[in-house]
Amino acid sequence: RIMKRIIPMVLFFSMFWSCASVDYAEEYGPIVHTFNEAWNTGNFENLASVVDANYTKQGPDGPVVGIEPLKQSIRDHRIAYPDWHCTYVEEVYAKGKAVVRFEVTGTNTGPGEIPATGRTITLEGMAIFYIANGKIVDDRAYDDVIPFYEQLGYTILPPPLPDSDKE
């Protein structure tokens, strides 16, 4: 008799617990897309709404800490590549993070860390965004810089071999 009452209750509660999943893409997607919009447009109006004040970034260009240095990094990239455009090719979301595979295109016409070459680049990479309280707190970006420099016309040379006569 007790089993007849317990089994329906267990089934009822298990239905609700198994269906109560969080859609992290719905929660985090707008955050990372707003972040990318700042890179694509140079418009920082909504950046503070999705980036934590103590934001940190690690990537090929070195570390960036804080919103103002992030804005400067975006400005610097957009000066060197005025037509900079980043597209998210693939997005994966989990609790507290978003992982995106991206493709960047741009023409190196402005001054920057290297002289302007007038060449167009296509760069592929990945970024892991760590998100807390609705904001990006950390960003780890990875891309392959060798094809990047080759597209700009640079030749990557191996270091000279040690002189074997001087032993």
Tab-separated table of C-alpha atoms in Angstrom:
chain	number	residue	atom	x	y	z
A	1	ARG	CA	0.000	0.000	0.000
A	2	ILE	CA	2.799	2.416	0.882
A	3	MET	CA	4.638	1.430	-2.303
A	4	LYS	CA	1.584	2.410	-4.365
A	5	ARG	CA	1.871	5.927	-2.968
A	6	ILE	CA	5.678	6.216	-3.038
A	7	ILE	CA	6.254	5.038	-6.617
A	8	PRO	CA	4.012	7.704	-8.264
A	9	MET	CA	5.599	10.394	-6.088
A	10	VAL	CA	9.124	9.277	-7.042
A	11	LEU	CA	8.181	9.222	-10.727
A	12	PHE	CA	6.548	12.642	-10.479
A	13	PHE	CA	9.587	14.287	-8.823
A	14	SER	CA	12.120	12.538	-11.071
A	15	MET	CA	10.345	13.929	-14.155
A	16	PHE	CA	10.818	17.481	-12.919
A	17	TRP	CA	14.400	17.032	-11.753
A	18	SER	CA	15.509	15.442	-15.020
A	19	CYS	CA	13.880	18.196	-17.101
A	20	ALA	CA	15.301	21.064	-15.090
A	21	SER	CA	18.469	21.688	-17.095
A	22	VAL	CA	20.093	25.048	-17.734
A	23	ASP	CA	20.491	26.270	-21.298
A	24	TYR	CA	23.949	27.814	-21.033
A	25	ALA	CA	23.895	28.859	-24.702
A	26	GLU	CA	20.844	30.994	-24.000
A	27	GLU	CA	22.449	32.448	-20.880
A	28	TYR	CA	26.024	33.006	-22.130
A	29	GLY	CA	25.521	33.405	-25.902
A	30	PRO	CA	24.423	37.055	-25.727
A	31	ILE	CA	27.391	37.831	-23.461
A	32	VAL	CA	30.077	36.493	-25.805
A	33	HIS	CA	28.308	37.933	-28.864
A	34	THR	CA	28.218	41.400	-27.273
A	35	PHE	CA	31.943	41.016	-26.542
A	36	ASN	CA	32.591	40.078	-30.189
A	37	GLU	CA	30.478	43.006	-31.408
A	38	ALA	CA	32.895	45.390	-29.655
A	39	TRP	CA	35.805	43.787	-31.560
A	40	ASN	CA	33.955	43.937	-34.892
A	41	THR	CA	32.674	47.508	-34.587
A	42	GLY	CA	34.995	49.279	-32.165
A	43	ASN	CA	31.847	50.352	-30.284
A	44	PHE	CA	32.371	49.931	-26.536
A	45	GLU	CA	28.912	51.109	-25.432
A	46	ASN	CA	27.824	47.670	-24.144
A	47	LEU	CA	31.221	46.213	-23.259
A	48	ALA	CA	31.082	47.004	-19.523
A	49	SER	CA	27.744	45.204	-19.301
A	50	VAL	CA	29.403	41.893	-20.281
A	51	VAL	CA	33.013	42.279	-19.039
A	52	ASP	CA	33.927	42.202	-15.349
A	53	ALA	CA	35.923	45.125	-13.933
A	54	ASN	CA	38.715	42.673	-13.012
A	55	TYR	CA	38.738	41.013	-16.444
A	56	THR	CA	41.926	39.242	-17.554
A	57	LYS	CA	42.942	37.973	-20.983
A	58	GLN	CA	45.750	35.643	-21.935
A	59	GLY	CA	46.658	35.229	-25.585
A	60	PRO	CA	49.351	35.509	-28.231
A	61	ASP	CA	49.492	39.294	-27.800
A	62	GLY	CA	50.278	38.981	-24.108
A	63	PRO	CA	48.130	39.582	-21.033
A	64	VAL	CA	45.427	42.235	-20.774
A	65	VAL	CA	44.007	43.157	-17.364
A	66	GLY	CA	40.954	45.385	-16.965
A	67	ILE	CA	38.338	46.919	-19.249
A	68	GLU	CA	40.328	50.000	-20.307
A	69	PRO	CA	43.362	47.956	-21.443
A	70	LEU	CA	40.927	45.650	-23.274
A	71	LYS	CA	39.445	48.644	-25.103
A	72	GLN	CA	42.965	49.797	-26.028
A	73	SER	CA	43.821	46.333	-27.338
A	74	ILE	CA	40.685	46.377	-29.500
A	75	ARG	CA	41.537	49.897	-30.752
A	76	ASP	CA	45.104	48.814	-31.606
A	77	HIS	CA	43.882	45.788	-33.580
A	78	ARG	CA	41.283	47.877	-35.418
A	79	ILE	CA	43.882	50.541	-36.314
A	80	ALA	CA	46.196	47.913	-37.824
A	81	TYR	CA	43.241	46.073	-39.448
A	82	PRO	CA	40.426	48.617	-40.000
A	83	ASP	CA	38.185	45.999	-41.629
A	84	TRP	CA	38.746	43.512	-38.754
A	85	HIS	CA	35.914	41.000	-38.587
A	86	CYS	CA	35.618	38.023	-36.263
A	87	THR	CA	33.055	35.296	-36.889
A	88	TYR	CA	32.216	32.608	-34.377
A	89	VAL	CA	32.302	29.378	-36.386
A	90	GLU	CA	31.448	27.054	-33.513
A	91	GLU	CA	30.223	27.663	-29.971
A	92	VAL	CA	30.099	25.310	-26.993
A	93	TYR	CA	28.645	26.277	-23.626
A	94	ALA	CA	28.958	24.736	-20.160
A	95	LYS	CA	28.529	25.930	-16.607
A	96	GLY	CA	30.670	29.029	-16.148
A	97	LYS	CA	32.271	29.007	-19.589
A	98	ALA	CA	31.874	29.429	-23.303
A	99	VAL	CA	34.281	28.043	-25.878
A	100	VAL	CA	34.267	29.509	-29.374
A	101	ARG	CA	36.155	28.583	-32.508
A	102	PHE	CA	36.574	31.752	-34.509
A	103	GLU	CA	37.798	33.083	-37.830
A	104	VAL	CA	39.208	36.593	-38.145
A	105	THR	CA	39.681	38.417	-41.426
A	106	GLY	CA	41.253	41.801	-41.963
A	107	THR	CA	43.557	43.872	-44.131
A	108	ASN	CA	46.772	45.142	-42.567
A	109	THR	CA	46.653	48.761	-43.724
A	110	GLY	CA	47.217	50.704	-40.534
A	111	PRO	CA	50.190	51.202	-38.267
A	112	GLY	CA	50.696	48.662	-35.525
A	113	GLU	CA	53.318	46.443	-33.937
A	114	ILE	CA	54.534	45.609	-37.453
A	115	PRO	CA	54.613	47.875	-40.533
A	116	ALA	CA	51.469	47.857	-42.648
A	117	THR	CA	51.709	45.349	-45.496
A	118	GLY	CA	48.409	45.967	-47.292
A	119	ARG	CA	47.795	42.212	-47.167
A	120	THR	CA	44.609	40.477	-46.098
A	121	ILE	CA	44.756	37.803	-43.415
A	122	THR	CA	42.471	34.987	-42.351
A	123	LEU	CA	43.205	33.689	-38.890
A	124	GLU	CA	41.582	30.756	-37.122
A	125	GLY	CA	41.639	30.220	-33.389
A	126	MET	CA	39.758	29.363	-30.241
A	127	ALA	CA	38.824	31.260	-27.119
A	128	ILE	CA	37.636	30.085	-23.739
A	129	PHE	CA	35.558	32.646	-21.891
A	130	TYR	CA	35.082	32.164	-18.146
A	131	ILE	CA	31.833	33.744	-17.007
A	132	ALA	CA	30.622	34.648	-13.513
A	133	ASN	CA	27.644	36.753	-12.457
A	134	GLY	CA	26.720	37.420	-16.093
A	135	LYS	CA	30.120	38.826	-17.086
A	136	ILE	CA	33.321	37.593	-18.707
A	137	VAL	CA	35.985	37.430	-16.007
A	138	ASP	CA	38.731	35.713	-17.993
A	139	ASP	CA	39.434	35.012	-21.649
A	140	ARG	CA	42.033	32.597	-23.025
A	141	ALA	CA	42.559	32.997	-26.772
A	142	TYR	CA	44.666	30.685	-28.905
A	143	ASP	CA	45.516	31.021	-32.575
A	144	ASP	CA	48.218	29.881	-34.960
A	145	VAL	CA	50.504	32.863	-35.495
A	146	ILE	CA	52.796	31.253	-38.098
A	147	PRO	CA	50.188	31.322	-40.917
A	148	PHE	CA	49.283	34.833	-39.756
A	149	TYR	CA	52.824	36.120	-40.335
A	150	GLU	CA	53.177	34.146	-43.574
A	151	GLN	CA	49.997	35.783	-44.917
A	152	LEU	CA	51.559	39.151	-44.141
A	153	GLY	CA	54.579	38.186	-46.260
A	154	TYR	CA	57.015	37.215	-43.538
A	155	THR	CA	59.210	34.148	-43.874
A	156	ILE	CA	59.737	32.021	-40.826
A	157	LEU	CA	63.349	30.819	-40.681
A	158	PRO	CA	64.753	28.207	-38.329
A	159	PRO	CA	67.501	29.313	-35.969
A	160	PRO	CA	71.061	28.689	-37.149
A	161	LEU	CA	72.511	25.309	-36.279
A	162	PRO	CA	75.354	25.248	-33.764
A	163	ASP	CA	78.755	25.212	-35.375
A	164	SER	CA	79.887	21.569	-35.059
A	165	ASP	CA	83.600	22.490	-35.596
A	166	LYS	CA	83.768	24.319	-32.253
A	167	GLU	CA	83.595	21.427	-29.822
